[in-house]
Short mmCIF file of C-alpha atoms and ligand atoms in Angstrom, two decimals:
data_model
loop_
_atom_site.label_atom_id
_atom_site.label_comp_id
_atom_site.label_asym_id
_atom_site.label_seq_id
_atom_site.Cartn_x
_atom_site.Cartn_y
_atom_site.Cartn_z
CA MET A 1 -146.13 80.98 164.17
CA PRO A 2 -145.45 76.80 165.90
CA SER A 3 -148.41 75.38 167.20
CA VAL A 4 -148.77 72.45 170.24
CA GLN A 5 -151.66 70.62 170.21
CA LEU A 6 -151.65 68.97 173.31
CA THR A 7 -154.01 66.37 174.64
CA ILE A 8 -155.11 64.66 177.52
CA ALA A 9 -157.61 61.96 178.95
CA ARG A 10 -158.47 62.64 182.54
CA ASP A 11 -158.38 58.71 183.03
CA PHE A 12 -155.07 58.71 181.87
CA THR A 13 -152.60 59.39 184.64
CA VAL A 14 -149.16 58.81 185.40
CA GLY A 15 -149.63 58.69 189.21
CA PRO A 16 -149.81 61.23 191.77
CA VAL A 17 -147.70 63.72 192.56
CA PRO A 18 -144.95 62.91 194.85
CA PRO A 19 -144.69 65.50 197.52
CA ARG A 20 -141.10 64.86 197.76
CA LEU A 21 -140.31 65.66 194.19
CA PHE A 22 -139.77 69.67 194.88
CA GLY A 23 -136.96 68.84 197.46
CA SER A 24 -133.52 71.55 197.35
CA PHE A 25 -130.02 71.18 199.22
CA VAL A 26 -128.59 72.60 201.12
CA GLU A 27 -124.56 71.85 201.55
CA HIS A 28 -121.32 73.38 203.40
CA MET A 29 -120.02 74.92 200.22
CA GLY A 30 -119.14 78.32 199.82
CA ARG A 31 -121.71 80.92 201.01
CA CYS A 32 -125.11 78.02 201.63
CA VAL A 33 -124.56 78.12 204.83
CA TYR A 34 -122.85 80.64 206.35
CA THR A 35 -124.43 83.79 205.15
CA GLY A 36 -127.07 81.92 203.76
CA LEU A 37 -129.10 80.22 206.20
CA TYR A 38 -127.05 81.42 208.96
CA GLU A 39 -125.55 84.74 209.43
CA PRO A 40 -125.71 85.95 213.51
CA GLY A 41 -125.06 89.43 212.67
CA HIS A 42 -127.47 89.80 210.22
CA PRO A 43 -130.05 92.43 210.90
CA SER A 44 -132.47 89.65 210.58
CA ALA A 45 -131.00 87.21 212.30
CA ASP A 46 -133.31 85.30 214.84
CA ALA A 47 -131.78 83.91 218.36
CA ASP A 48 -130.40 81.16 216.70
CA GLY A 49 -128.68 83.19 213.94
CA LEU A 50 -131.29 82.13 211.24
CA ARG A 51 -131.65 84.83 208.56
CA GLN A 52 -135.41 85.34 208.92
CA ASP A 53 -135.07 87.16 205.82
CA VAL A 54 -133.84 84.29 204.13
CA LEU A 55 -135.91 81.65 206.33
CA ASP A 56 -139.22 83.60 204.37
CA LEU A 57 -138.39 83.34 200.57
CA VAL A 58 -137.22 79.95 201.43
CA ARG A 59 -141.27 79.03 202.54
CA GLU A 60 -142.89 81.44 200.17
CA VAL A 61 -140.48 78.70 197.41
CA GLY A 62 -141.80 76.15 199.44
CA PRO A 63 -139.54 73.06 198.99
CA THR A 64 -140.90 70.34 200.79
CA VAL A 65 -137.92 68.45 201.69
CA VAL A 66 -133.87 69.37 201.80
CA ARG A 67 -130.68 67.38 201.37
CA TYR A 68 -127.67 67.81 203.48
CA PRO A 69 -124.62 68.68 204.83
CA GLY A 70 -123.20 67.47 201.28
CA GLY A 71 -122.49 66.69 198.49
CA ASN A 72 -118.88 66.37 197.82
CA PHE A 73 -118.22 68.22 200.85
CA VAL A 74 -120.00 65.25 202.99
CA SER A 75 -116.96 62.72 202.04
CA GLY A 76 -114.79 64.36 204.07
CA HIS A 77 -116.77 65.39 206.71
CA ASP A 78 -116.71 64.11 210.16
CA TRP A 79 -120.18 64.19 211.95
CA GLU A 80 -119.13 64.55 215.52
CA ASP A 81 -117.15 68.07 214.37
CA PHE A 82 -120.42 69.68 213.72
CA VAL A 83 -122.24 68.86 217.01
CA GLY A 84 -122.22 69.93 220.86
CA PRO A 85 -120.78 73.03 222.12
CA ARG A 86 -119.53 75.39 219.46
CA GLU A 87 -116.56 76.41 221.07
CA ASP A 88 -115.28 72.77 220.85
CA ARG A 89 -116.20 72.35 217.42
CA PRO A 90 -112.70 72.13 215.17
CA ARG A 91 -111.62 74.43 212.04
CA ARG A 92 -111.45 71.98 209.63
CA LEU A 93 -110.18 72.01 205.29
CA ASP A 94 -112.53 71.16 203.11
CA LEU A 95 -111.08 69.31 200.97
CA ALA A 96 -114.25 69.36 198.54
CA TRP A 97 -113.91 72.62 197.96
CA ARG A 98 -111.00 74.13 199.46
CA THR A 99 -112.25 75.86 202.31
CA ILE A 100 -111.73 75.90 206.10
CA GLU A 101 -115.48 74.46 208.11
CA THR A 102 -115.71 76.52 210.88
CA ASN A 103 -118.24 73.85 211.76
CA GLU A 104 -120.37 76.69 213.41
CA PHE A 105 -123.32 75.24 211.80
CA GLY A 106 -124.37 71.89 212.33
CA LEU A 107 -126.41 69.13 212.65
CA SER A 108 -128.92 70.56 215.62
CA GLU A 109 -128.91 73.65 214.13
CA PHE A 110 -130.20 72.07 210.13
CA VAL A 111 -132.94 70.26 211.85
CA ARG A 112 -134.10 73.69 213.92
CA TRP A 113 -133.78 75.53 210.41
CA ALA A 114 -135.62 72.92 208.52
CA ARG A 115 -138.44 72.97 211.26
CA LYS A 116 -138.51 76.55 210.36
CA ALA A 117 -138.55 76.34 207.14
CA ASP A 118 -141.36 73.48 207.50
CA VAL A 119 -139.35 71.21 204.75
CA GLU A 120 -138.09 67.13 206.02
CA PRO A 121 -134.62 67.47 206.88
CA MET A 122 -132.80 64.66 204.62
CA MET A 123 -128.62 63.18 205.42
CA ALA A 124 -126.05 62.01 203.63
CA VAL A 125 -123.61 59.98 205.75
CA ASN A 126 -120.38 60.07 204.96
CA LEU A 127 -119.20 56.75 202.97
CA GLY A 128 -115.54 58.35 201.61
CA THR A 129 -113.50 58.65 204.14
CA ARG A 130 -115.56 56.60 206.51
CA GLY A 131 -117.80 53.50 206.76
CA VAL A 132 -120.27 51.42 208.54
CA ARG A 133 -119.33 52.80 212.31
CA GLU A 134 -119.72 56.41 212.12
CA ALA A 135 -123.21 56.27 210.28
CA LEU A 136 -123.96 53.99 212.71
CA GLU A 137 -123.70 56.45 215.48
CA LEU A 138 -124.81 59.10 213.36
CA LEU A 139 -127.84 57.67 213.11
CA GLU A 140 -128.30 56.36 217.23
CA TYR A 141 -126.60 60.03 218.02
CA ALA A 142 -129.90 61.63 215.31
CA ASN A 143 -132.75 59.01 215.59
CA HIS A 144 -132.63 57.24 218.70
CA PRO A 145 -134.31 58.67 221.70
CA GLY A 146 -132.10 57.74 224.83
CA GLY A 147 -130.78 55.98 227.23
CA THR A 148 -127.21 54.93 224.47
CA ARG A 149 -124.17 56.32 224.46
CA MET A 150 -125.21 58.13 220.60
CA SER A 151 -128.53 59.20 221.82
CA ASP A 152 -127.34 60.21 225.57
CA LEU A 153 -124.86 62.12 223.86
CA ARG A 154 -127.26 64.74 221.83
CA ARG A 155 -129.56 65.16 224.60
CA ALA A 156 -126.76 66.42 226.77
CA HIS A 157 -126.18 68.66 223.91
CA GLY A 158 -129.92 70.01 224.30
CA ASP A 159 -131.38 67.98 222.00
CA ALA A 160 -134.11 65.83 224.50
CA ASP A 161 -136.27 64.86 221.54
CA PRO A 162 -134.86 62.76 218.22
CA PHE A 163 -134.35 64.20 215.28
CA GLY A 164 -136.75 61.80 213.61
CA ILE A 165 -134.85 61.89 210.15
CA ARG A 166 -137.18 59.49 208.02
CA LEU A 167 -134.49 59.93 204.52
CA TRP A 168 -130.85 58.90 204.86
CA CYS A 169 -128.34 59.16 201.79
CA LEU A 170 -125.43 56.36 201.12
CA GLY A 171 -122.55 58.64 200.20
CA ASN A 172 -122.78 60.93 197.71
CA GLU A 173 -121.44 60.57 193.97
CA MET A 174 -119.15 57.32 194.81
CA ASP A 175 -118.68 57.16 190.97
CA GLY A 176 -116.64 60.63 191.11
CA PRO A 177 -112.82 60.62 190.36
CA TRP A 178 -113.07 63.97 191.81
CA GLN A 179 -115.62 62.35 194.92
CA VAL A 180 -112.76 62.45 198.54
CA GLY A 181 -112.77 58.57 198.88
CA HIS A 182 -113.75 57.93 195.84
CA LYS A 183 -114.79 53.92 194.90
CA THR A 184 -115.20 51.33 192.24
CA ALA A 185 -118.85 50.30 191.83
CA HIS A 186 -118.01 46.65 193.66
CA GLU A 187 -116.17 48.64 196.80
CA TYR A 188 -119.26 51.06 197.26
CA GLY A 189 -121.76 47.99 196.29
CA ARG A 190 -120.30 46.12 199.08
CA LEU A 191 -120.61 49.23 201.29
CA ALA A 192 -123.38 50.54 200.58
CA ALA A 193 -124.68 47.43 201.49
CA GLU A 194 -123.57 46.63 204.66
CA THR A 195 -124.39 50.25 205.65
CA ALA A 196 -127.80 50.02 204.81
CA ARG A 197 -128.44 46.47 206.40
CA ALA A 198 -126.78 47.52 210.03
CA MET A 199 -128.62 50.98 210.11
CA ARG A 200 -131.65 49.60 209.62
CA LEU A 201 -131.12 47.15 212.60
CA VAL A 202 -130.44 50.97 214.26
CA ASP A 203 -134.04 52.63 213.00
CA PRO A 204 -136.04 50.79 210.61
CA SER A 205 -138.42 53.11 209.98
CA ILE A 206 -135.70 55.39 207.58
CA GLU A 207 -135.60 55.26 204.10
CA LEU A 208 -132.57 54.71 202.18
CA VAL A 209 -130.87 56.49 198.59
CA ALA A 210 -128.16 54.59 196.84
CA CYS A 211 -125.74 56.66 194.74
CA GLY A 212 -126.34 55.88 191.57
CA SER A 213 -124.69 57.78 188.88
CA SER A 214 -123.27 61.87 189.26
CA GLY A 215 -123.65 62.34 185.66
CA ARG A 216 -125.61 60.07 182.46
CA GLY A 217 -122.35 60.55 180.68
CA MET A 218 -119.90 59.04 183.86
CA ALA A 219 -118.12 56.39 181.07
CA THR A 220 -119.71 54.19 183.61
CA PHE A 221 -122.83 55.58 184.15
CA GLY A 222 -125.52 51.97 183.47
CA GLU A 223 -122.64 49.50 184.45
CA TRP A 224 -122.37 51.31 188.05
CA GLU A 225 -126.05 51.64 189.06
CA ARG A 226 -126.75 47.06 187.94
CA VAL A 227 -123.48 46.50 189.74
CA VAL A 228 -124.62 49.39 192.70
CA LEU A 229 -127.94 47.98 192.51
CA GLU A 230 -127.46 44.12 192.71
CA GLU A 231 -125.58 44.42 195.65
CA THR A 232 -127.68 46.81 197.49
CA TYR A 233 -131.33 45.97 195.92
CA ASP A 234 -133.09 45.30 199.00
CA VAL A 235 -131.78 46.79 201.48
CA VAL A 236 -132.26 50.37 199.99
CA ASP A 237 -135.41 52.50 198.93
CA HIS A 238 -134.07 54.69 195.88
CA VAL A 239 -131.02 54.76 193.88
CA SER A 240 -130.07 58.65 193.00
CA ALA A 241 -129.65 60.44 189.60
CA HIS A 242 -127.56 63.45 189.08
CA ALA A 243 -127.44 65.91 186.14
CA TYR A 244 -126.10 69.65 185.31
CA TYR A 245 -126.87 71.70 182.30
CA GLU A 246 -125.89 74.48 181.33
CA GLU A 247 -125.37 76.68 177.35
CA HIS A 248 -122.16 75.94 176.23
CA GLU A 249 -120.69 79.02 173.62
CA GLY A 250 -121.46 78.19 169.85
CA PRO A 251 -123.52 78.46 167.71
CA THR A 252 -125.74 75.20 169.08
CA GLY A 253 -125.24 75.70 172.71
CA LEU A 254 -128.92 77.30 172.96
CA ALA A 255 -130.90 74.70 171.51
CA ASP A 256 -129.31 72.15 173.13
CA PHE A 257 -129.45 74.05 176.12
CA LEU A 258 -133.40 74.92 174.95
CA ALA A 259 -133.94 70.73 174.79
CA CYS A 260 -132.13 69.43 177.45
CA SER A 261 -134.51 68.02 179.05
CA ALA A 262 -134.80 64.78 176.61
CA ASP A 263 -131.68 64.34 178.59
CA MET A 264 -132.78 64.34 181.96
CA ASP A 265 -135.79 61.92 180.13
CA ALA A 266 -133.89 59.16 178.74
CA PHE A 267 -131.11 59.52 182.38
CA ILE A 268 -134.56 58.72 184.26
CA ASP A 269 -135.83 55.97 181.26
CA ASP A 270 -131.90 54.60 181.58
CA VAL A 271 -131.90 53.84 185.09
CA VAL A 272 -135.43 52.45 185.31
CA ALA A 273 -134.89 50.09 182.56
CA THR A 274 -131.45 49.36 184.60
CA ALA A 275 -133.27 48.72 188.12
CA ASP A 276 -136.14 46.81 186.11
CA ALA A 277 -133.60 44.27 185.00
CA VAL A 278 -131.62 43.64 188.22
CA LYS A 279 -135.39 42.87 189.83
CA ALA A 280 -135.96 40.19 187.19
CA ARG A 281 -132.87 39.07 187.65
CA GLY A 282 -132.94 38.57 191.44
CA ARG A 283 -136.07 38.16 191.47
CA HIS A 284 -137.32 40.69 193.71
CA SER A 285 -140.83 41.53 193.61
CA LYS A 286 -140.31 46.29 195.11
CA GLN A 287 -140.04 48.93 192.77
CA MET A 288 -137.38 50.74 193.16
CA THR A 289 -137.51 54.00 192.33
CA ILE A 290 -134.92 57.21 192.15
CA SER A 291 -133.98 60.04 193.83
CA PHE A 292 -133.39 62.55 191.81
CA ASP A 293 -131.56 64.61 194.48
CA GLU A 294 -129.58 67.19 192.48
CA TRP A 295 -130.42 68.89 189.32
CA ASN A 296 -130.28 72.69 188.01
CA VAL A 297 -128.38 74.90 185.93
CA TRP A 298 -125.33 75.05 186.17
CA TYR A 299 -122.28 77.09 184.07
CA LEU A 300 -119.72 74.17 185.34
CA SER A 301 -117.54 74.55 182.29
CA ARG A 302 -116.59 78.43 183.52
CA HIS A 303 -116.00 77.20 187.29
CA GLN A 304 -114.24 74.65 186.23
CA GLN A 305 -111.56 77.63 185.23
CA THR A 306 -111.41 78.82 188.91
CA ASP A 307 -108.77 78.17 190.97
CA ILE A 308 -110.99 77.07 193.60
CA ALA A 309 -111.69 74.28 190.86
CA GLN A 310 -108.21 74.18 189.76
CA GLY A 311 -106.47 73.42 193.17
CA ARG A 312 -104.43 76.46 192.91
CA SER A 313 -105.65 78.69 196.06
CA GLY A 314 -108.88 78.76 198.68
CA TRP A 315 -108.80 77.57 202.74
CA ASP A 316 -111.57 80.70 202.58
CA VAL A 317 -114.34 80.86 205.20
CA ALA A 318 -117.89 80.88 202.98
CA PRO A 319 -116.32 82.40 200.35
CA ARG A 320 -118.12 83.14 196.88
CA VAL A 321 -118.19 80.16 195.01
CA ILE A 322 -120.35 78.93 191.92
CA GLU A 323 -123.20 81.91 192.95
CA ASP A 324 -124.80 81.19 189.33
CA GLU A 325 -126.79 84.50 188.23
CA TYR A 326 -130.07 83.14 186.64
CA SER A 327 -131.56 84.42 183.33
CA VAL A 328 -134.34 84.02 181.93
CA THR A 329 -133.22 81.23 179.50
CA ASP A 330 -132.03 79.42 182.62
CA ALA A 331 -135.20 79.94 184.19
CA VAL A 332 -136.87 78.20 180.62
CA VAL A 333 -134.98 75.13 181.39
CA VAL A 334 -135.23 74.67 184.40
CA GLY A 335 -138.75 74.34 184.22
CA THR A 336 -139.18 71.94 181.22
CA LEU A 337 -136.22 69.78 183.81
CA LEU A 338 -138.73 69.78 186.36
CA ASN A 339 -141.22 68.78 183.48
CA SER A 340 -139.74 65.96 183.04
CA LEU A 341 -139.62 64.86 186.95
CA LEU A 342 -143.11 65.32 187.12
CA ARG A 343 -143.50 63.19 183.75
CA HIS A 344 -141.91 60.29 185.55
CA ALA A 345 -143.66 61.00 188.74
CA ASP A 346 -144.66 57.26 188.77
CA ARG A 347 -140.61 56.13 189.50
CA VAL A 348 -139.12 60.01 190.67
CA ALA A 349 -140.01 59.52 194.27
CA ILE A 350 -137.33 62.87 195.54
CA GLY A 351 -136.28 65.50 193.46
CA CYS A 352 -133.37 68.13 194.77
CA GLN A 353 -133.09 71.52 193.03
CA ALA A 354 -129.57 72.00 193.89
CA GLN A 355 -128.98 74.29 196.02
CA LEU A 356 -131.23 76.93 198.17
CA VAL A 357 -129.11 79.96 198.72
CA ASN A 358 -126.29 81.39 196.71
CA VAL A 359 -124.43 78.49 195.73
CA ILE A 360 -126.77 77.90 192.12
CA GLY A 361 -129.35 78.94 194.42
CA LEU A 362 -132.97 80.17 193.58
CA LEU A 363 -132.29 82.36 196.63
CA ARG A 364 -129.30 84.71 196.81
CA SER A 365 -128.33 86.39 200.03
CA GLU A 366 -125.47 89.01 200.44
CA PRO A 367 -123.50 89.34 203.93
CA GLY A 368 -125.65 92.11 206.02
CA GLY A 369 -127.86 92.50 202.71
CA PRO A 370 -130.77 91.76 201.72
CA ALA A 371 -132.12 88.27 200.12
CA TRP A 372 -134.10 87.63 196.63
CA LYS A 373 -135.00 85.01 194.34
CA GLN A 374 -133.36 84.74 191.21
CA ALA A 375 -135.68 84.10 187.80
CA SER A 376 -135.04 80.32 188.73
CA ALA A 377 -137.24 80.64 191.52
CA LEU A 378 -140.09 81.57 189.36
CA PRO A 379 -140.71 78.30 187.73
CA PHE A 380 -140.38 75.81 190.62
CA GLU A 381 -142.50 78.24 192.99
CA GLN A 382 -145.39 77.48 190.58
CA VAL A 383 -144.98 73.63 189.72
CA ARG A 384 -144.16 73.72 193.52
CA ARG A 385 -147.61 75.55 194.48
CA HIS A 386 -150.21 74.18 191.34
CA ALA A 387 -149.06 70.56 190.06
CA ARG A 388 -151.94 68.89 192.58
CA GLY A 389 -153.30 65.70 192.73
CA GLU A 390 -152.15 63.15 189.44
CA VAL A 391 -150.13 63.78 186.78
CA LEU A 392 -151.87 63.39 183.88
CA GLN A 393 -149.93 61.56 179.97
CA LEU A 394 -149.91 64.03 177.94
CA GLN A 395 -149.27 63.87 174.22
CA ALA A 396 -148.06 66.70 171.88
CA ALA A 397 -148.56 66.87 168.35
CA GLY A 398 -147.38 69.58 166.69
CA ASP A 399 -144.35 72.15 165.26
CA ARG A 400 -141.05 70.51 166.73
CA VAL A 401 -137.54 72.15 167.09
CA ASP A 402 -133.86 70.81 166.28
CA SER A 403 -131.47 70.35 168.87
CA PRO A 404 -127.90 68.32 167.08
CA THR A 405 -127.13 67.26 170.50
CA TYR A 406 -131.02 65.48 172.04
CA GLY A 407 -132.46 65.64 168.64
CA ASP A 408 -135.55 66.41 167.94
CA VAL A 409 -137.94 67.82 170.46
CA PRO A 410 -142.05 69.63 170.81
CA VAL A 411 -141.54 73.90 170.60
CA VAL A 412 -143.58 73.80 173.68
CA ASP A 413 -142.21 71.25 176.21
CA ALA A 414 -145.68 70.50 178.89
CA THR A 415 -147.23 68.81 181.38
CA ALA A 416 -150.29 68.47 183.43
CA THR A 417 -151.70 68.03 186.55
CA TRP A 418 -155.70 67.46 187.46
CA ASP A 419 -156.35 67.51 191.40
CA GLU A 420 -159.91 66.26 191.48
CA GLU A 421 -160.42 66.97 194.92
CA SER A 422 -160.60 71.00 193.81
CA GLY A 423 -161.43 70.20 190.74
CA THR A 424 -158.20 72.29 189.07
CA LEU A 425 -156.38 71.29 186.29
CA ALA A 426 -152.41 72.91 185.95
CA LEU A 427 -150.69 73.01 182.97
CA PHE A 428 -146.96 73.76 182.94
CA LEU A 429 -146.12 75.11 179.63
CA ALA A 430 -142.07 76.00 177.91
CA ASN A 431 -142.34 77.98 174.45
CA ARG A 432 -138.44 77.17 172.71
CA ALA A 433 -139.33 79.04 170.31
CA VAL A 434 -136.74 81.75 171.05
CA ASP A 435 -137.80 84.81 169.16
CA GLU A 436 -141.95 83.60 168.49
CA GLU A 437 -144.62 83.08 170.49
CA SER A 438 -146.28 79.40 170.15
CA THR A 439 -149.86 78.23 170.12
CA VAL A 440 -151.10 75.85 172.03
CA ALA A 441 -154.28 74.09 172.18
CA LEU A 442 -155.49 71.40 174.78
CA SER A 443 -157.93 69.38 174.11
CA ALA A 444 -158.94 67.22 177.61
CA LEU A 445 -161.25 64.42 177.57
CA GLY A 446 -163.33 63.02 180.20
CA LEU A 447 -162.36 67.01 181.90
CA PRO A 448 -165.84 69.15 182.87
CA SER A 449 -165.72 72.20 180.92
CA LEU A 450 -163.04 75.02 181.75
CA ARG A 451 -162.62 78.13 182.64
CA VAL A 452 -158.68 79.58 183.51
CA LEU A 453 -158.31 80.98 186.84
CA ASP A 454 -155.18 81.98 186.87
CA ALA A 455 -151.69 82.13 183.94
CA GLN A 456 -148.77 83.10 185.22
CA VAL A 457 -145.94 84.26 182.39
CA LEU A 458 -142.58 84.26 183.31
CA ALA A 459 -141.09 85.93 180.23
CA ALA A 460 -137.96 88.42 179.10
CA PRO A 461 -138.54 92.14 179.69
CA ALA A 462 -139.90 94.40 177.37
CA ASP A 463 -136.65 95.30 175.75
CA GLY A 464 -135.96 91.70 174.89
CA ASP A 465 -133.04 90.71 176.67
CA ARG A 466 -132.74 86.80 177.01
CA HIS A 467 -129.99 87.07 179.78
CA ALA A 468 -132.11 88.95 181.68
CA ALA A 469 -131.49 87.95 185.68
CA ASN A 470 -133.10 89.05 188.92
CA THR A 471 -129.88 91.14 189.93
CA GLY A 472 -131.24 92.09 193.43
CA PRO A 473 -133.25 94.13 195.26
CA ALA A 474 -132.80 97.02 193.01
CA ALA A 475 -133.97 95.32 190.16
CA ARG A 476 -137.05 93.86 191.58
CA PRO A 477 -140.44 94.45 190.50
CA GLY A 478 -141.78 98.12 191.49
CA ARG A 479 -138.14 99.25 191.92
CA ALA A 480 -135.84 100.38 189.22
CA PRO A 481 -133.66 98.08 187.27
CA ALA A 482 -129.72 97.66 188.44
CA PRO A 483 -128.07 99.75 185.65
CA ALA A 484 -127.32 98.18 182.38
CA ARG A 485 -123.70 96.47 182.81
CA HIS A 486 -123.11 93.64 180.34
CA GLY A 487 -121.96 90.38 180.45
CA ARG A 488 -123.93 87.13 181.22
CA ARG A 489 -124.43 85.54 183.79
CA GLY A 490 -122.55 85.73 186.79
CA HIS A 491 -119.02 84.13 187.42
CA ASP A 492 -117.28 82.34 191.08
CA GLY A 493 -116.67 86.13 192.91
CA ALA A 494 -118.03 89.10 191.96
CA GLY A 495 -118.54 88.88 188.04
CA PRO A 496 -120.44 91.15 185.92
CA ALA A 497 -124.47 90.64 186.36
CA ALA A 498 -126.94 90.54 183.62
CA ARG A 499 -129.39 93.04 183.02
CA ALA A 500 -132.79 94.32 183.86
CA VAL A 501 -135.48 92.89 185.22
CA VAL A 502 -137.15 89.43 185.78
CA GLY A 503 -140.08 88.77 187.12
CA GLY A 504 -144.01 86.65 187.36
CA ARG A 505 -146.40 88.84 185.30
CA PRO A 506 -149.62 87.85 186.67
CA ALA A 507 -152.51 87.78 184.13
CA ARG A 508 -156.09 86.70 184.47
CA ARG A 509 -157.99 85.57 181.42
CA ARG A 510 -160.89 84.07 180.22
CA LEU A 511 -161.25 80.60 178.63
CA THR A 512 -161.89 81.88 174.50
CA GLY A 513 -162.82 79.28 171.96
CA THR A 514 -164.54 75.77 171.76
CA PRO A 515 -165.10 74.13 174.63
CA GLY A 516 -162.65 72.14 176.26
CA THR A 517 -160.07 74.39 173.83
CA VAL A 518 -156.84 76.49 175.24
CA GLY A 519 -155.00 79.30 172.88
CA GLN A 520 -153.00 80.27 174.73
CA ARG A 521 -149.85 82.68 173.10
CA LEU A 522 -146.90 82.71 174.86
CA GLY A 523 -144.72 86.00 175.21
CA TRP A 524 -142.10 86.82 172.95
CA ARG A 525 -138.86 84.52 174.21
CA SER A 526 -141.38 83.53 176.79
CA VAL A 527 -140.50 81.07 179.14
CA SER A 528 -142.57 79.16 181.53
CA VAL A 529 -146.42 79.05 181.43
CA LEU A 530 -148.68 78.42 183.74
CA LEU A 531 -152.12 78.36 183.41
CA THR A 532 -154.82 76.94 186.36
CA MET A 533 -157.99 76.12 185.28
CA GLY A 534 -160.96 74.23 187.32
CA SER A 535 -164.70 73.49 186.75
CA ARG A 536 -165.53 75.90 190.29
CA PRO A 537 -164.01 78.78 191.26
CA GLY A 538 -161.56 78.84 193.72
CA GLY A 539 -157.83 77.48 193.26
CA PRO A 540 -155.12 76.02 195.14
CA PRO A 541 -152.87 78.29 197.03
O1 LIG B 1 -123.64 70.92 193.97
C1 LIG B 1 -122.60 70.75 193.64
C2 LIG B 1 -121.85 70.06 193.87
O2 LIG B 1 -122.26 68.86 192.58
C3 LIG B 1 -122.22 68.42 194.69
O3 LIG B 1 -121.07 68.86 195.81
C4 LIG B 1 -121.60 67.48 194.11
O4 LIG B 1 -122.08 66.73 194.63
C5 LIG B 1 -121.71 67.90 192.36
O5 LIG B 1 -120.44 67.15 191.89
#
C-alpha cells in the first residue's frame, strides 16, 4: 500500500490564505449567463430574472470573487450595448463563440447578481477591438458617483449608487492568436500601460490585472510576461495566468492528468521568476502577484472538433457549448489544482475557477429545470470553507508516482492550513493511486495535540467507476442513480452522460495512533479527502 509522511510546523508558513483565491468566472458564453444565472421564465426566478436555485448553490459553493463578462467574449464586446433599457439593447454577433449576444443581461444585472451571491465583481475591459477611451468611460460609468456624463448615464439607467468595482482586467488572453484583436507583447504592453495609467486617474482605488499568458505551452510564454511587465510594472497590481487540463486518450493520459498540478506549480514559479527579474532590472520596490483568473479541467480537444470551434456554424442564442460533465477523476485533479494555488499563496493573490455555471461549470442547470453541483464543486467548496489562517509549508516524503510529461509526483498531493484563531488545522489530500488506498502519516510540529473534527471523502461509487459523475438531481444522493449509460464526460451538446452517483461522504473519525500522527486510509480510487482537526471543539463554519 503506498504511503506518504507529511511534516508541517506551526511557525513555517507560506503566507495568509488569500480570500480571493477561491474565485470563479462568468462569461457571456454558451449557457453560463442565459439559463445559467439568468432565466426570467424559470419557476425559481426572482423579479430580476435571476435563478434562485442557482444562486442558492452559488452561495453554498461560495466563490469569493467572480470575473465578468469574459473571456474571449470581452475582446469583441461594446460595453455600451449591455447597459440601459433592455428594449434598446442591440443583438450583436459574438465573434468569439459564433453566437448571437442579446445583451439582455448586462453590467447592472451582473452587479445586482453579485450582491445577491455575496461575491466581489471583477470586470474585464475590451482591449481587443477597443482602447483607452472606452475603458475610461466604462470605469467612469461604473465607479464615479455622479455629475459627469458617464456617471449620470448610469444614474439615468436607474443605478444611483456607483458600483464600486475594485478589480479590473486589462483585456483577456491578448497573447492568443484566437483572440479578436490579438496583439504582440509590445503592442499589448504599451496599450495596457496607457490604459492602466489613465484608469487610475479616474479611480485610484482600483486594482489592475495585466494579461499574462493563456497557457504555459504558448510559444511566447515567458517573453510575453517579460515584455508586458517591463511596460506595465509600476501601473498594474497583478499579472494573469490561465491553465486548462484534460485527460488525453492513450496509455499515459491518466498518469499525466493526475500529475498536472506539477505543471501549474511550475507555471506559477516561472511567472514569479520572470516578474521578479523585471522587478530587479527596473529597480521596482513592489512585488507583483499573480491573478490565476482562469483554471480548470476542460476537455478542450473535444471542443476543438465541434462546429463552433471550427467556425462552421453558429449564430444561435445561448447554445450548449463546452458543457463538460465532471467525473470523480476530474474532481481529484481539481483538488490538486486548488492545492497548487494554496501552495503559492504568497504570490497568487486571485484565483478564478472557470466557469461557474454550465460552461465547464462547477454547477449545471437546465432551462426550466433543476440545478445541481458537479463533482468538481465538492473539492472547491471544501477548500473554500476550510482553508483559513495561514498556509503551512509542507514536506512530503514517501511513495511517488511517475508521469511521462510532468515527472514523478507524490502519490498523495497535500496542503495544510492552520487557523490560530479557531485552533484548527485543515489538510487537503488527493490520492493519485488509482487502484489502491494510500496511507498518510502526519507529523505536526509545534501544534497542540490534535483530534479529528471532521473528515470528508469524495470517492467513486461502490462499483468503482472512476468516470462516475453527478448527472443531475435524479443521480444525487438520496435519489435513484441516473440510468447507466456508457460513455465518458459530456461533450458539447447533449452528449452521453457518465453514470452513477458522486457525493460527499461525510464521516466523523477519532484520532488514533500516537499523538501528532494521523493515519488516514484513502478510499479506493478516492479523490479528495479533507480532515479538519482542532485542539478544541467546533470547527470552521
Ligand atoms: O473559459 C473559456 C475560454 O477559455 C475563455 O473565454 C478564454 O479566455 C479561454 O481561452
